[in-house]
PDB file of C-alpha atoms in Angstrom:
ATOM      1  CA  MET W   1     128.165 113.662  97.613  1.00 96.00           C
ATOM      2  CA  ARG W   2     127.675 112.860 101.295  1.00 98.00           C
ATOM      3  CA  VAL W   3     124.002 111.796 101.610  1.00 98.00           C
ATOM      4  CA  CYS W   4     121.976 111.177 104.782  1.00 98.00           C
ATOM      5  CA  LEU W   5     118.797 109.063 104.243  1.00 98.00           C
ATOM      6  CA  VAL W   6     116.211 109.119 107.049  1.00 98.00           C
ATOM      7  CA  ALA W   7     113.801 106.166 106.983  1.00 97.00           C
ATOM      8  CA  SER W   8     111.331 104.662 109.350  1.00 93.00           C
ATOM      9  CA  ASN W   9     112.357 103.828 112.955  1.00 93.00           C
ATOM     10  CA  ARG W  10     109.791 101.002 113.118  1.00 91.00           C
ATOM     11  CA  TYR W  11     110.322  98.974 110.081  1.00 93.00           C
ATOM     12  CA  PRO W  12     113.756  97.759 108.980  1.00 95.00           C
ATOM     13  CA  VAL W  13     115.101  98.548 105.452  1.00 96.00           C
ATOM     14  CA  ALA W  14     115.514  95.073 104.496  1.00 94.00           C
ATOM     15  CA  GLU W  15     113.741  92.391 102.397  1.00 91.00           C
ATOM     16  CA  PRO W  16     110.893  91.389 102.686  1.00 86.00           C
ATOM     17  CA  PHE W  17     110.027  95.123 102.788  1.00 88.00           C
ATOM     18  CA  ALA W  18     107.263  96.266 105.050  1.00 85.00           C
ATOM     19  CA  GLY W  19     106.262  98.730 102.269  1.00 86.00           C
ATOM     20  CA  GLY W  20     107.328 100.920  99.491  1.00 88.00           C
ATOM     21  CA  LEU W  21     108.973 103.488 101.838  1.00 93.00           C
ATOM     22  CA  GLU W  22     111.441 100.767 102.847  1.00 94.00           C
ATOM     23  CA  ALA W  23     111.745  99.353  99.495  1.00 93.00           C
ATOM     24  CA  LEU W  24     112.433 102.816  97.771  1.00 94.00           C
ATOM     25  CA  THR W  25     115.048 103.774 100.489  1.00 96.00           C
ATOM     26  CA  HIS W  26     116.915 100.310 100.146  1.00 96.00           C
ATOM     27  CA  HIS W  27     117.193 100.658  96.404  1.00 94.00           C
ATOM     28  CA  LEU W  28     118.196 104.485  96.502  1.00 95.00           C
ATOM     29  CA  ALA W  29     120.868 103.769  99.138  1.00 96.00           C
ATOM     30  CA  ARG W  30     122.225 100.797  97.303  1.00 94.00           C
ATOM     31  CA  LEU W  31     122.347 102.547  93.996  1.00 93.00           C
ATOM     32  CA  LEU W  32     123.808 105.807  95.536  1.00 96.00           C
ATOM     33  CA  VAL W  33     126.508 103.678  97.081  1.00 96.00           C
ATOM     34  CA  GLY W  34     127.185 102.030  93.714  1.00 95.00           C
ATOM     35  CA  ARG W  35     127.783 105.312  91.952  1.00 96.00           C
ATOM     36  CA  GLY W  36     130.325 106.229  94.547  1.00 97.00           C
ATOM     37  CA  HIS W  37     128.415 108.428  96.904  1.00 98.00           C
ATOM     38  CA  ASP W  38     129.122 108.441 100.656  1.00 98.00           C
ATOM     39  CA  VAL W  39     125.794 107.487 102.058  1.00 98.00           C
ATOM     40  CA  THR W  40     124.435 107.016 105.670  1.00 98.00           C
ATOM     41  CA  VAL W  41     121.017 105.555 106.298  1.00 98.00           C
ATOM     42  CA  TYR W  42     119.221 106.089 109.486  1.00 97.00           C
ATOM     43  CA  ALA W  43     116.669 103.238 109.924  1.00 96.00           C
ATOM     44  CA  ALA W  44     115.242 100.696 112.192  1.00 95.00           C
ATOM     45  CA  ALA W  45     117.260  97.958 113.803  1.00 93.00           C
ATOM     46  CA  GLY W  46     117.415  94.903 111.654  1.00 94.00           C
ATOM     47  CA  SER W  47     118.014  96.766 108.366  1.00 96.00           C
ATOM     48  CA  ASP W  48     120.145  95.199 105.748  1.00 96.00           C
ATOM     49  CA  PRO W  49     123.728  95.019 106.967  1.00 94.00           C
ATOM     50  CA  ALA W  50     125.023  95.417 103.335  1.00 95.00           C
ATOM     51  CA  LEU W  51     123.877  99.076 103.658  1.00 95.00           C
ATOM     52  CA  PRO W  52     125.646 101.711 105.558  1.00 95.00           C
ATOM     53  CA  VAL W  53     122.904 101.838 108.244  1.00 95.00           C
ATOM     54  CA  ARG W  54     122.892 103.579 111.692  1.00 95.00           C
ATOM     55  CA  ALA W  55     120.133 102.236 113.792  1.00 91.00           C
ATOM     56  CA  LEU W  56     117.526 104.856 114.681  1.00 88.00           C
ATOM     57  CA  THR W  57     117.391 103.589 118.338  1.00 83.00           C
ATOM     58  CA  PRO W  58     118.876 106.059 120.792  1.00 74.00           C
ATOM     59  CA  PRO W  59     119.369 105.008 124.369  1.00 71.00           C
ATOM     60  CA  ARG W  60     115.992 103.843 125.650  1.00 74.00           C
ATOM     61  CA  PHE W  61     113.752 106.552 127.179  1.00 75.00           C
ATOM     62  CA  ARG W  62     111.020 105.689 129.541  1.00 77.00           C
ATOM     63  CA  PRO W  63     108.713 108.511 130.637  1.00 81.00           C
ATOM     64  CA  SER W  64     108.312 108.587 134.427  1.00 82.00           C
ATOM     65  CA  ALA W  65     105.357 107.007 136.116  1.00 83.00           C
ATOM     66  CA  VAL W  66     104.250 110.545 137.226  1.00 86.00           C
ATOM     67  CA  SER W  67     104.284 111.877 133.662  1.00 82.00           C
ATOM     68  CA  MET W  68     102.465 108.899 132.267  1.00 79.00           C
ATOM     69  CA  ARG W  69      99.643 109.362 134.766  1.00 82.00           C
ATOM     70  CA  ASP W  70      98.764 112.545 132.932  1.00 85.00           C
ATOM     71  CA  VAL W  71      95.372 112.171 131.299  1.00 82.00           C
ATOM     72  CA  ASN W  72      96.788 113.451 127.994  1.00 81.00           C
ATOM     73  CA  ALA W  73      99.860 111.122 128.063  1.00 80.00           C
ATOM     74  CA  PRO W  74     100.542 109.614 124.759  1.00 78.00           C
ATOM     75  CA  ALA W  75     101.131 105.849 124.037  1.00 85.00           C
ATOM     76  CA  GLU W  76     104.564 104.382 124.688  1.00 82.00           C
ATOM     77  CA  GLU W  77     104.987 103.699 120.991  1.00 85.00           C
ATOM     78  CA  TRP W  78     104.453 107.343 120.173  1.00 87.00           C
ATOM     79  CA  MET W  79     106.922 108.521 122.709  1.00 87.00           C
ATOM     80  CA  ALA W  80     109.387 105.974 121.240  1.00 88.00           C
ATOM     81  CA  ASP W  81     108.958 107.559 117.774  1.00 92.00           C
ATOM     82  CA  HIS W  82     109.306 110.941 119.082  1.00 93.00           C
ATOM     83  CA  HIS W  83     112.291 110.271 121.133  1.00 92.00           C
ATOM     84  CA  ALA W  84     114.090 108.523 118.141  1.00 94.00           C
ATOM     85  CA  TYR W  85     113.581 111.462 115.713  1.00 96.00           C
ATOM     86  CA  LEU W  86     114.131 114.169 118.255  1.00 96.00           C
ATOM     87  CA  ASP W  87     117.583 112.470 119.159  1.00 94.00           C
ATOM     88  CA  LEU W  88     118.458 112.303 115.560  1.00 97.00           C
ATOM     89  CA  MET W  89     117.352 115.739 114.481  1.00 97.00           C
ATOM     90  CA  LEU W  90     119.241 117.318 117.398  1.00 97.00           C
ATOM     91  CA  ASP W  91     122.306 115.335 116.465  1.00 96.00           C
ATOM     92  CA  LEU W  92     122.166 116.608 112.817  1.00 98.00           C
ATOM     93  CA  THR W  93     121.628 120.208 113.851  1.00 97.00           C
ATOM     94  CA  ARG W  94     125.144 119.821 115.559  1.00 97.00           C
ATOM     95  CA  THR W  95     127.031 117.561 113.113  1.00 97.00           C
ATOM     96  CA  ALA W  96     125.313 117.456 109.685  1.00 97.00           C
ATOM     97  CA  GLY W  97     127.478 120.474 108.374  1.00 96.00           C
ATOM     98  CA  ASP W  98     130.662 118.437 108.834  1.00 97.00           C
ATOM     99  CA  ARG W  99     129.149 115.090 107.786  1.00 97.00           C
ATOM    100  CA  PHE W 100     126.711 115.534 104.908  1.00 98.00           C
ATOM    101  CA  ASP W 101     125.947 117.682 101.978  1.00 98.00           C
ATOM    102  CA  VAL W 102     122.091 116.764 101.952  1.00 98.00           C
ATOM    103  CA  VAL W 103     119.574 114.979 104.146  1.00 98.00           C
ATOM    104  CA  HIS W 104     117.000 113.060 102.339  1.00 98.00           C
ATOM    105  CA  ASN W 105     113.935 112.454 104.624  1.00 98.00           C
ATOM    106  CA  HIS W 106     111.819 109.408 103.848  1.00 97.00           C
ATOM    107  CA  SER W 107     110.101 109.097 107.225  1.00 96.00           C
ATOM    108  CA  LEU W 108     106.492 109.856 108.099  1.00 95.00           C
ATOM    109  CA  HIS W 109     107.430 111.638 111.205  1.00 96.00           C
ATOM    110  CA  HIS W 110     106.691 115.327 111.581  1.00 96.00           C
ATOM    111  CA  LEU W 111     109.960 116.285 113.273  1.00 97.00           C
ATOM    112  CA  PRO W 112     112.407 116.217 110.390  1.00 97.00           C
ATOM    113  CA  VAL W 113     110.196 118.692 108.419  1.00 97.00           C
ATOM    114  CA  ALA W 114     109.427 120.733 111.570  1.00 97.00           C
ATOM    115  CA  MET W 115     113.193 121.098 112.307  1.00 97.00           C
ATOM    116  CA  ALA W 116     114.616 121.403 108.807  1.00 97.00           C
ATOM    117  CA  ASP W 117     115.288 125.095 109.169  1.00 95.00           C
ATOM    118  CA  LEU W 118     117.762 124.205 112.045  1.00 96.00           C
ATOM    119  CA  LEU W 119     119.907 121.957 109.903  1.00 97.00           C
ATOM    120  CA  PRO W 120     123.198 123.405 108.326  1.00 97.00           C
ATOM    121  CA  VAL W 121     122.599 121.549 105.133  1.00 98.00           C
ATOM    122  CA  PRO W 122     119.345 121.277 102.739  1.00 97.00           C
ATOM    123  CA  LEU W 123     116.782 118.857 103.558  1.00 97.00           C
ATOM    124  CA  VAL W 124     114.456 117.268 100.866  1.00 97.00           C
ATOM    125  CA  THR W 125     111.293 115.214 101.939  1.00 97.00           C
ATOM    126  CA  THR W 126     109.928 112.600  99.847  1.00 97.00           C
ATOM    127  CA  LEU W 127     106.175 112.147 100.336  1.00 97.00           C
ATOM    128  CA  HIS W 128     105.083 108.520 100.401  1.00 95.00           C
ATOM    129  CA  THR W 129     101.507 109.181 101.522  1.00 92.00           C
ATOM    130  CA  PRO W 130      98.615 111.462 101.089  1.00 92.00           C
ATOM    131  CA  PRO W 131      98.536 114.376 103.837  1.00 94.00           C
ATOM    132  CA  LEU W 132      98.738 113.258 107.379  1.00 94.00           C
ATOM    133  CA  PRO W 133      97.710 115.791 110.121  1.00 95.00           C
ATOM    134  CA  TRP W 134     101.054 116.012 111.953  1.00 93.00           C
ATOM    135  CA  LEU W 135     102.971 116.296 108.681  1.00 95.00           C
ATOM    136  CA  GLU W 136     100.637 119.195 107.573  1.00 94.00           C
ATOM    137  CA  SER W 137     101.285 120.838 110.806  1.00 95.00           C
ATOM    138  CA  ALA W 138     105.033 120.569 110.487  1.00 95.00           C
ATOM    139  CA  VAL W 139     104.841 121.996 106.979  1.00 94.00           C
ATOM    140  CA  ALA W 140     102.805 124.901 108.051  1.00 92.00           C
ATOM    141  CA  VAL W 141     105.402 126.013 110.684  1.00 91.00           C
ATOM    142  CA  SER W 142     108.605 125.023 108.843  1.00 90.00           C
ATOM    143  CA  GLY W 143     108.556 128.212 106.672  1.00 83.00           C
ATOM    144  CA  GLY W 144     109.461 126.186 103.373  1.00 85.00           C
ATOM    145  CA  ALA W 145     112.708 124.940 104.868  1.00 92.00           C
ATOM    146  CA  SER W 146     112.342 121.464 103.245  1.00 94.00           C
ATOM    147  CA  SER W 147     111.925 120.921  99.662  1.00 95.00           C
ATOM    148  CA  PHE W 148     109.382 118.063  98.648  1.00 97.00           C
ATOM    149  CA  THR W 149     109.110 115.258  96.089  1.00 97.00           C
ATOM    150  CA  ALA W 150     106.336 112.816  95.946  1.00 96.00           C
ATOM    151  CA  VAL W 151     106.268 108.996  94.827  1.00 95.00           C
ATOM    152  CA  SER W 152     103.488 109.484  92.467  1.00 93.00           C
ATOM    153  CA  GLU W 153     101.402 112.204  90.777  1.00 94.00           C
ATOM    154  CA  CYS W 154      98.490 111.186  92.852  1.00 92.00           C
ATOM    155  CA  THR W 155     100.329 111.849  96.032  1.00 94.00           C
ATOM    156  CA  ALA W 156     101.488 115.126  94.714  1.00 96.00           C
ATOM    157  CA  ARG W 157      97.975 116.284  93.838  1.00 95.00           C
ATOM    158  CA  ALA W 158      96.912 115.163  97.358  1.00 95.00           C
ATOM    159  CA  TRP W 159      99.330 117.611  98.755  1.00 95.00           C
ATOM    160  CA  ALA W 160      98.754 120.473  96.232  1.00 93.00           C
ATOM    161  CA  GLY W 161      96.674 122.494  98.634  1.00 86.00           C
ATOM    162  CA  THR W 162      99.416 122.522 101.142  1.00 89.00           C
ATOM    163  CA  ILE W 163     102.888 122.290  99.249  1.00 92.00           C
ATOM    164  CA  GLU W 164     104.148 121.922  95.773  1.00 92.00           C
ATOM    165  CA  ALA W 165     105.882 118.491  95.515  1.00 94.00           C
ATOM    166  CA  ARG W 166     107.560 117.298  92.350  1.00 94.00           C
ATOM    167  CA  PRO W 167     106.476 113.591  91.475  1.00 95.00           C
ATOM    168  CA  VAL W 168     109.639 111.300  91.244  1.00 94.00           C
ATOM    169  CA  LEU W 169     108.221 107.884  90.489  1.00 89.00           C
ATOM    170  CA  ASN W 170     109.428 104.880  92.367  1.00 84.00           C
ATOM    171  CA  GLY W 171     111.985 103.019  90.457  1.00 81.00           C
ATOM    172  CA  VAL W 172     112.048  99.298  89.578  1.00 82.00           C
ATOM    173  CA  ASP W 173     115.287  97.245  89.597  1.00 84.00           C
ATOM    174  CA  THR W 174     114.840  95.691  86.100  1.00 87.00           C
ATOM    175  CA  ARG W 175     118.054  93.438  86.941  1.00 87.00           C
ATOM    176  CA  ALA W 176     115.921  91.783  89.626  1.00 83.00           C
ATOM    177  CA  TRP W 177     112.353  92.016  87.996  1.00 84.00           C
ATOM    178  CA  ARG W 178     112.732  90.606  84.525  1.00 88.00           C
ATOM    179  CA  PRO W 179     109.927  89.618  82.083  1.00 87.00           C
ATOM    180  CA  GLY W 180     108.967  85.926  82.479  1.00 86.00           C
ATOM    181  CA  PRO W 181     107.118  83.425  80.146  1.00 86.00           C
ATOM    182  CA  GLY W 182     103.640  84.365  81.800  1.00 81.00           C
ATOM    183  CA  GLY W 183     100.930  81.926  82.725  1.00 83.00           C
ATOM    184  CA  GLY W 184      99.217  80.936  85.782  1.00 86.00           C
ATOM    185  CA  PRO W 185      97.234  83.263  88.001  1.00 92.00           C
ATOM    186  CA  VAL W 186      97.986  86.966  88.305  1.00 92.00           C
ATOM    187  CA  VAL W 187      99.531  88.236  91.523  1.00 92.00           C
ATOM    188  CA  TRP W 188      98.823  91.310  93.496  1.00 93.00           C
ATOM    189  CA  THR W 189     101.202  92.224  96.342  1.00 87.00           C
ATOM    190  CA  GLY W 190     100.848  94.928  99.073  1.00 83.00           C
ATOM    191  CA  ARG W 191      99.182  95.630 102.374  1.00 82.00           C
ATOM    192  CA  LEU W 192      95.623  94.388 102.426  1.00 86.00           C
ATOM    193  CA  VAL W 193      93.898  97.640 103.098  1.00 85.00           C
ATOM    194  CA  ARG W 194      91.382  99.531 101.026  1.00 85.00           C
ATOM    195  CA  GLU W 195      93.781 102.410 100.188  1.00 81.00           C
ATOM    196  CA  LYS W 196      96.029  99.905  98.296  1.00 86.00           C
ATOM    197  CA  ALA W 197      92.867  98.918  96.342  1.00 90.00           C
ATOM    198  CA  PRO W 198      93.256  95.069  96.104  1.00 93.00           C
ATOM    199  CA  HIS W 199      89.489  95.139  95.400  1.00 94.00           C
ATOM    200  CA  LEU W 200      90.157  96.793  92.117  1.00 96.00           C
ATOM    201  CA  ALA W 201      92.782  94.310  91.199  1.00 96.00           C
ATOM    202  CA  VAL W 202      90.069  91.602  91.883  1.00 96.00           C
ATOM    203  CA  ASP W 203      87.695  93.405  89.604  1.00 97.00           C
ATOM    204  CA  ALA W 204      90.384  93.616  86.834  1.00 97.00           C
ATOM    205  CA  ALA W 205      91.043  89.950  87.323  1.00 96.00           C
ATOM    206  CA  ARG W 206      87.385  89.075  86.907  1.00 96.00           C
ATOM    207  CA  LEU W 207      86.961  91.050  83.905  1.00 97.00           C
ATOM    208  CA  ALA W 208      89.929  89.422  82.297  1.00 94.00           C
ATOM    209  CA  GLY W 209      88.775  85.966  83.475  1.00 94.00           C
ATOM    210  CA  ARG W 210      91.881  85.203  85.466  1.00 93.00           C
ATOM    211  CA  GLU W 211      92.467  83.717  88.850  1.00 95.00           C
ATOM    212  CA  ILE W 212      94.183  86.198  91.120  1.00 96.00           C
ATOM    213  CA  VAL W 213      96.430  85.555  94.213  1.00 95.00           C
ATOM    214  CA  LEU W 214      96.503  88.452  96.835  1.00 94.00           C
ATOM    215  CA  ALA W 215      99.752  88.436  98.960  1.00 90.00           C
ATOM    216  CA  GLY W 216     100.566  90.622 101.775  1.00 84.00           C
ATOM    217  CA  PRO W 217      99.839  91.382 105.465  1.00 80.00           C
ATOM    218  CA  ALA W 218      96.266  91.755 106.317  1.00 76.00           C
ATOM    219  CA  SER W 219      94.760  94.634 108.253  1.00 63.00           C
ATOM    220  CA  PRO W 220      92.506  93.750 111.280  1.00 59.00           C
ATOM    221  CA  GLY W 221      89.434  94.489 109.221  1.00 52.00           C
ATOM    222  CA  CYS W 222      90.322  91.956 106.600  1.00 50.00           C
ATOM    223  CA  SER W 223      89.256  88.621 107.475  1.00 46.00           C
ATOM    224  CA  ALA W 224      90.755  85.295 106.251  1.00 41.00           C
ATOM    225  CA  GLY W 225      87.226  84.352 104.972  1.00 36.00           C
ATOM    226  CA  ARG W 226      87.096  87.519 102.898  1.00 42.00           C
ATOM    227  CA  ARG W 227      90.479  86.815 101.565  1.00 42.00           C
ATOM    228  CA  SER W 228      89.629  83.238 100.475  1.00 36.00           C
ATOM    229  CA  ARG W 229      86.642  84.471  98.411  1.00 37.00           C
ATOM    230  CA  TRP W 230      88.880  86.735  96.502  1.00 44.00           C
TER     231      TRP W 230
END
């Protein structure tokens, strides 16, 4: 098959991964290529050069000074996201029929879902997060043009009032992650934010009487002093 994977325009699809979205997209692309499929990944600049990546960086767009003086003007980062995905989706409406059999959207942006009905090929969206307001809006106006999967049963349940998403769990590359001898402290890794529940990992380690190491980028609300006590 000819598969188009759409990832984040902010975070490269490369190790060390910014999050599960980038990790899943990387593994999926690599394994699809390994099975003989023709894959194109649209992702942020700096993504793994071993993958068939096209950078999600259209010619730089700078809103005029006049437009940015508007009291409701969005932040430049928001405009950069909007411009990148608008450029991609408009290109896919014109060319996807000749280039791809399916578009698999892993981004958190609303435009791939909102514009799915304009594509000449099917679009499937994998939901990596609980509902986001702009994605809910896109789902509401898209008329079911996109199919949906979710990375967990919890995520699928969170979207249940809006859409039906089939859980397809994140895979683990068992060639890279092998059982070891054990010993030493337990390790939790991920973004240090409440939604990732590092505090539950700390509670579990305390109950087990084990030292725990938390590794990952800290959010502004997570101080170094708090981390050291963990």
